[in-house]
Coordinates of C-alpha atoms in Angstrom, one line a residue:
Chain W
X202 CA 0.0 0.0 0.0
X203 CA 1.5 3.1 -1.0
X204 CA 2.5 5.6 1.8
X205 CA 0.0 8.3 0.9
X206 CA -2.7 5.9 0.7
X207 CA -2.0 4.6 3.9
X208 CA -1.8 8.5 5.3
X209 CA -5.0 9.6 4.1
X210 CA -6.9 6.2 5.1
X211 CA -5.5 6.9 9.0
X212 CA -6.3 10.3 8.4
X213 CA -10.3 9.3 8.2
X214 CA -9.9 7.4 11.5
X215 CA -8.7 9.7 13.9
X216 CA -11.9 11.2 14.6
X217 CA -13.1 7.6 15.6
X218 CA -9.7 6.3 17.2
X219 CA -9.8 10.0 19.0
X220 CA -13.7 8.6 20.6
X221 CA -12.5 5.1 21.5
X222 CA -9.6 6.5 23.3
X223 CA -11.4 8.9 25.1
X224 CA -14.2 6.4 26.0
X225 CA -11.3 4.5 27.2
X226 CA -9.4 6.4 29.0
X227 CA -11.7 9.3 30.4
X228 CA -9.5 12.1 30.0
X229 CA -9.1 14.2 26.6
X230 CA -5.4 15.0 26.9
X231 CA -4.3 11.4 28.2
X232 CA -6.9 10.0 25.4
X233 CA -4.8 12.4 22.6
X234 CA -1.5 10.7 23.9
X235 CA -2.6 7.3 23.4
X236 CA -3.9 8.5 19.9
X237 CA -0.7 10.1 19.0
X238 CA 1.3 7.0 20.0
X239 CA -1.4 4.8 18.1
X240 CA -0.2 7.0 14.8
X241 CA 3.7 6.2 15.5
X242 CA 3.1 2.6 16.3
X243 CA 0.8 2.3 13.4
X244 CA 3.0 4.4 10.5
X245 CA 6.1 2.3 11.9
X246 CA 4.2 -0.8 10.9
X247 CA 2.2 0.5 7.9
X248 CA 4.2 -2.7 6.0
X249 CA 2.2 -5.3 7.6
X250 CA -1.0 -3.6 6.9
X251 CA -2.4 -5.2 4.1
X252 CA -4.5 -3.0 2.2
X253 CA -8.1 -3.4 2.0
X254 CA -8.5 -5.8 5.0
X255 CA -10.0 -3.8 8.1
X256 CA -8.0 -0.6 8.8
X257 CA -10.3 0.7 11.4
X258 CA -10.1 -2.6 13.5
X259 CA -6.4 -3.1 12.9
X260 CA -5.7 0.5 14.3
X261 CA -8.2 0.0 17.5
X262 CA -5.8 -3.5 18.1
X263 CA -3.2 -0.9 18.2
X264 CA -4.5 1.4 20.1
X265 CA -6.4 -0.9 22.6
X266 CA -2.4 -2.6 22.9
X267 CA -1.0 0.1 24.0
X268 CA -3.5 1.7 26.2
X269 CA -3.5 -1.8 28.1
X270 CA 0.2 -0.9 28.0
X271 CA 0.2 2.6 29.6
X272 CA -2.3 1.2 31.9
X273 CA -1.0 -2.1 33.3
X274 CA 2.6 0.8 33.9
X275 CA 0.3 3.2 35.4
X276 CA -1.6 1.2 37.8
X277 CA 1.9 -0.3 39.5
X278 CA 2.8 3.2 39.6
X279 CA -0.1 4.6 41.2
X280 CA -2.8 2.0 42.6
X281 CA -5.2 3.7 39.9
X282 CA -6.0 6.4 42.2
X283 CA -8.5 7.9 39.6
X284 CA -10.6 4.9 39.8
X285 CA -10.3 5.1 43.2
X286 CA -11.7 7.8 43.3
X287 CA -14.5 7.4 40.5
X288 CA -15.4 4.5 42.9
X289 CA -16.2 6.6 45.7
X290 CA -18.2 9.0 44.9
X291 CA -22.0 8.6 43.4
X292 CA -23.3 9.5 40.2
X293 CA -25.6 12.3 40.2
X294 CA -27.4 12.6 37.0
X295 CA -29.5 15.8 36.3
X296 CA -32.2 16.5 37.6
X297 CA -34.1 17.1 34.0
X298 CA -32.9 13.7 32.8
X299 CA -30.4 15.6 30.3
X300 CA -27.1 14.2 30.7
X301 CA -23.7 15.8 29.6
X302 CA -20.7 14.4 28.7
X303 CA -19.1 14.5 32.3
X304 CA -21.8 12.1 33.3
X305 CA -21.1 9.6 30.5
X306 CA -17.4 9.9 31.3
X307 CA -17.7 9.0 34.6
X308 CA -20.2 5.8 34.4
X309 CA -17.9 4.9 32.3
X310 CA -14.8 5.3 34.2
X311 CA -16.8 2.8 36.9
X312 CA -17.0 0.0 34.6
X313 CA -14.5 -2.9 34.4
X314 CA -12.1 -2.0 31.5
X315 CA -13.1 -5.1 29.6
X316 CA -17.1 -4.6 29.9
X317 CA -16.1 -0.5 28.8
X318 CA -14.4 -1.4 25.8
X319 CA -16.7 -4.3 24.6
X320 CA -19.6 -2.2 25.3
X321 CA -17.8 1.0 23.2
X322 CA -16.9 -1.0 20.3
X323 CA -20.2 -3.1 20.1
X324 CA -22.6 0.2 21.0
X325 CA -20.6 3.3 19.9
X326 CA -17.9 2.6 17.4
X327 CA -20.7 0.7 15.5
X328 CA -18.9 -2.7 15.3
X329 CA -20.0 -6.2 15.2
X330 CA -19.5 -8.5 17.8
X331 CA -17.2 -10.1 15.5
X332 CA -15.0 -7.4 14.9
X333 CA -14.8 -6.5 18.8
X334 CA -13.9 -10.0 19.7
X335 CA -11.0 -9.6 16.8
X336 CA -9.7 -6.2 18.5
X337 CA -9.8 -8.0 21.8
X338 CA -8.4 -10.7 21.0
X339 CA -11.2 -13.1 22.8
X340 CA -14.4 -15.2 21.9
X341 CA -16.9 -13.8 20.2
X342 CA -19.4 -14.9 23.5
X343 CA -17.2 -13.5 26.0
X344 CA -17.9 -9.7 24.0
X345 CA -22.1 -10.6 24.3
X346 CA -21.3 -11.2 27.6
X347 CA -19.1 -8.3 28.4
X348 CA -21.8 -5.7 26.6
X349 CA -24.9 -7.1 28.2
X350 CA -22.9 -6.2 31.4
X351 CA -22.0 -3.4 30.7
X352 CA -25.0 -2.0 29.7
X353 CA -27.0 -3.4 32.5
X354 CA -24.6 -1.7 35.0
X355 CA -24.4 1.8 32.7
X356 CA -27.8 1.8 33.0
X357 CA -27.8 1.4 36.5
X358 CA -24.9 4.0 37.2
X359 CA -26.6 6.9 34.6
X360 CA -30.0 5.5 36.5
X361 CA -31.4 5.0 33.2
X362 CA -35.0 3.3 33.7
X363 CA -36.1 5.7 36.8
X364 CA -39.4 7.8 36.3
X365 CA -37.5 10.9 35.3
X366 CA -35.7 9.2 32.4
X367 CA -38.8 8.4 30.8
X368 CA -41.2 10.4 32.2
X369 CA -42.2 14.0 31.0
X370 CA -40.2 16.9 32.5
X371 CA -40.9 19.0 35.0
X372 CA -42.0 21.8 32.3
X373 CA -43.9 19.1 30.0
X374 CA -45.8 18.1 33.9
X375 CA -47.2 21.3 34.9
X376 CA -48.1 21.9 31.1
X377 CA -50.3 18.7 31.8
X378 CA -51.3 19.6 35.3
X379 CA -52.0 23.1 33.9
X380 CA -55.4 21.4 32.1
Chain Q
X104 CA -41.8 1.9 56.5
X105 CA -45.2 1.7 55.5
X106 CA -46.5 -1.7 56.4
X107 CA -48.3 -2.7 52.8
X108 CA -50.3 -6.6 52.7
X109 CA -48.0 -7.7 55.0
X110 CA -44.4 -6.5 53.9
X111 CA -43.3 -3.6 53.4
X112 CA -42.5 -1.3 50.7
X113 CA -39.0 -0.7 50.3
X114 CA -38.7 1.4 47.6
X115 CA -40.7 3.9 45.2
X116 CA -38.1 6.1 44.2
X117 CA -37.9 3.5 41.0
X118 CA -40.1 2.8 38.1
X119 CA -40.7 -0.5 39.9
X120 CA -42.5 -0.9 43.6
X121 CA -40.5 -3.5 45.8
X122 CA -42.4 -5.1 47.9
X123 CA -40.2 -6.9 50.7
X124 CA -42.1 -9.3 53.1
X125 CA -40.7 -9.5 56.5
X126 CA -41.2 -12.9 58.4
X127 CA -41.2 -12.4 62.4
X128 CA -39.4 -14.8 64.9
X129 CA -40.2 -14.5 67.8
X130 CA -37.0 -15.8 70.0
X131 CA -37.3 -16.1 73.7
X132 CA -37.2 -12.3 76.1
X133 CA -39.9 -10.4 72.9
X134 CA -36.1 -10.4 71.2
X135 CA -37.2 -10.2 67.1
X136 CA -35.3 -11.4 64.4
X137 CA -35.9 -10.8 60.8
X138 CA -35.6 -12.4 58.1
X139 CA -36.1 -10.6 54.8
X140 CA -36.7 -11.6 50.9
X141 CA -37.3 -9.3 47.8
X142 CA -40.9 -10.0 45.7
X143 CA -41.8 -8.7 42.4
X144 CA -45.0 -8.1 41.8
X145 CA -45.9 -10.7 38.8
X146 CA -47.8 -7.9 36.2
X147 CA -44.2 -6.5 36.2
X148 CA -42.1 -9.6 35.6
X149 CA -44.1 -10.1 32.5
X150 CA -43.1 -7.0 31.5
X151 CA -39.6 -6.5 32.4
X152 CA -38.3 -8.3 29.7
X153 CA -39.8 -5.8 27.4
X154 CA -38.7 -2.7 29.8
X155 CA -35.2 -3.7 29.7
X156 CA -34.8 -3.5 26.2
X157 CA -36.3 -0.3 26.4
X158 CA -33.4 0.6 29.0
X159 CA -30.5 -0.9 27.3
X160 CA -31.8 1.2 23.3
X161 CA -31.9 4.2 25.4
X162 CA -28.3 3.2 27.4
X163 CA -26.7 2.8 24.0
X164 CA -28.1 5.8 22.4
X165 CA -26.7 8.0 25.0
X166 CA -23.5 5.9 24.4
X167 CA -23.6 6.4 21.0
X168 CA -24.6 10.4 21.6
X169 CA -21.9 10.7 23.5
X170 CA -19.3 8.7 21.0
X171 CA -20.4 10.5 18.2
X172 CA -20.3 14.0 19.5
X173 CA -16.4 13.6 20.5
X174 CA -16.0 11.9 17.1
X175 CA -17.3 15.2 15.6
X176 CA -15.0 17.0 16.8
X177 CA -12.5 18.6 15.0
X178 CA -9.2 16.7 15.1
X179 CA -6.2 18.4 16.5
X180 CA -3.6 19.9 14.0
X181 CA -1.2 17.9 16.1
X182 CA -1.6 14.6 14.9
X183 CA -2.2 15.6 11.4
X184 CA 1.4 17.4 11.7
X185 CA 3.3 14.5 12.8
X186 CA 1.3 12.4 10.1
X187 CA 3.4 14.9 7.7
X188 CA 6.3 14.4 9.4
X189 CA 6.2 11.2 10.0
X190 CA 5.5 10.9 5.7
X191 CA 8.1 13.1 5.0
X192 CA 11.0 11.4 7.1
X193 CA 10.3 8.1 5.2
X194 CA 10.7 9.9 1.7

């Protein structure tokens, strides 16, 4: 594959490489790190890309490789004091059932690593359970497993399924009560 | 606790009632021990199957929200500077 085809087709996936990292890791400048080092690792072995096989899920291998890199150095370093922390403290979603981006962040830092990214790849980054289990490296059963996990305790942690999730808002209400 | 056909109801703060029914001992000296077990009301279990797919669409469309709107952003010139570089040290 010629260099400047290879260039423009990474090029494409940074915006999505830029979500899965942030998704992973929580935090936008540490998530832009572990993109930037992606790009190195993955320009330094353009040569065993073959072209028109799976560029997106070769570069999330990469990526996903060495954020469990950085992370398994990290956590001896520190005892993951971020999680820690995350761990400690509650969720409060808001009040009108709106949630920001904060919110998502942090019910996601909460979840087990291996449920997050199974659930991101599956749910967000649009891929099929297949595809994750290829990035992961694991059976295709152990992603179904990981996402319905996942997504049972996101849902408990953004408390998705209480009244005001589905219910009408406090505005829509007194519209109704107004009658 | 309100006392409610014999248990109690735990908890309303959800879409679901809880109902949790409280067996007394009594065990010598009025001393009481409890001894407690969740119950779900059967019109709901019939129906949770249907509400938790309902819960886990709306859980992955607030994933995906979320996913999309960082994807949307614009990329930093950073990476798309060391992609030149990177190009124009292998030439």
């Amino acid at each position: 594959m010629p260099d400047a085809e290879f260039k423009r087709d990474l090029m494409k996936q940074l915006p999505s490489l830029r979500a899965f990292a942030i998704s992973l890791v929580g935090k936008m400048d540490r998530a832009d790190d572990l993109v930037q080092e992606t790009v190195m690792k993955a320009w330094a072995n353009r040569t065993s890309f073959t072209a028109g096989t799976n560029i997106r899920a070769w570069l999330f291998t990469i990526l996903r490789n060495e954020f469990y890199t950085v992370f398994r150095k990290r956590r001896r370093e520190v005892e993951d004091a971020d999680g820690m922390i995350a761990a400690s403290v509650g969720v409060h979603p808001e009040q009108d059932g709106h949630m920001d981006l904060a919110d998502m962040q942090d019910a996601l830092s909460r979840l087990p690593v291996d449920q997050r990214e199974a659930l991101v790849l599956v749910t967000a980054s649009d891929m099929s359970y297949e595809e994750a289990a290829a990035v992961c490296g694991v059976a295709v059963g152990t992603i179904k497993s990981r996402v319905n996990r996942a997504r049972a305790k996101l849902s408990e942690l953004l408390k998705v399924g209480e009244a005001h999730e589905f219910g009408p808002d406090a505005a829509t209400q007194a519209i109704i009560a107004s009658r | 606790m309100e006392q409610f056909f014999g248990g109690r109801i735990i908890e309303l703060n959800r879409n679901w009632l809880y109902i949790k029914k409280v067996d007394w001992h009594l065990a010598g000296n009025e001393k009481m021990t409890m001894t407690e077990r969740d119950t779900k009301p059967p019109h709901l279990k019939a129906t949770s199957k249907k509400a938790s797919a309902v819960v886990n669409k709306a859980v992955s469309s607030k994933l995906k929200a979320y996913y999309d709107d960082i994807a949307g952003q614009q990329v930093p010139d950073r990476f798309i500077e060391l992609l030149d570089k990177l190009d124009e040290q292998s030439k």
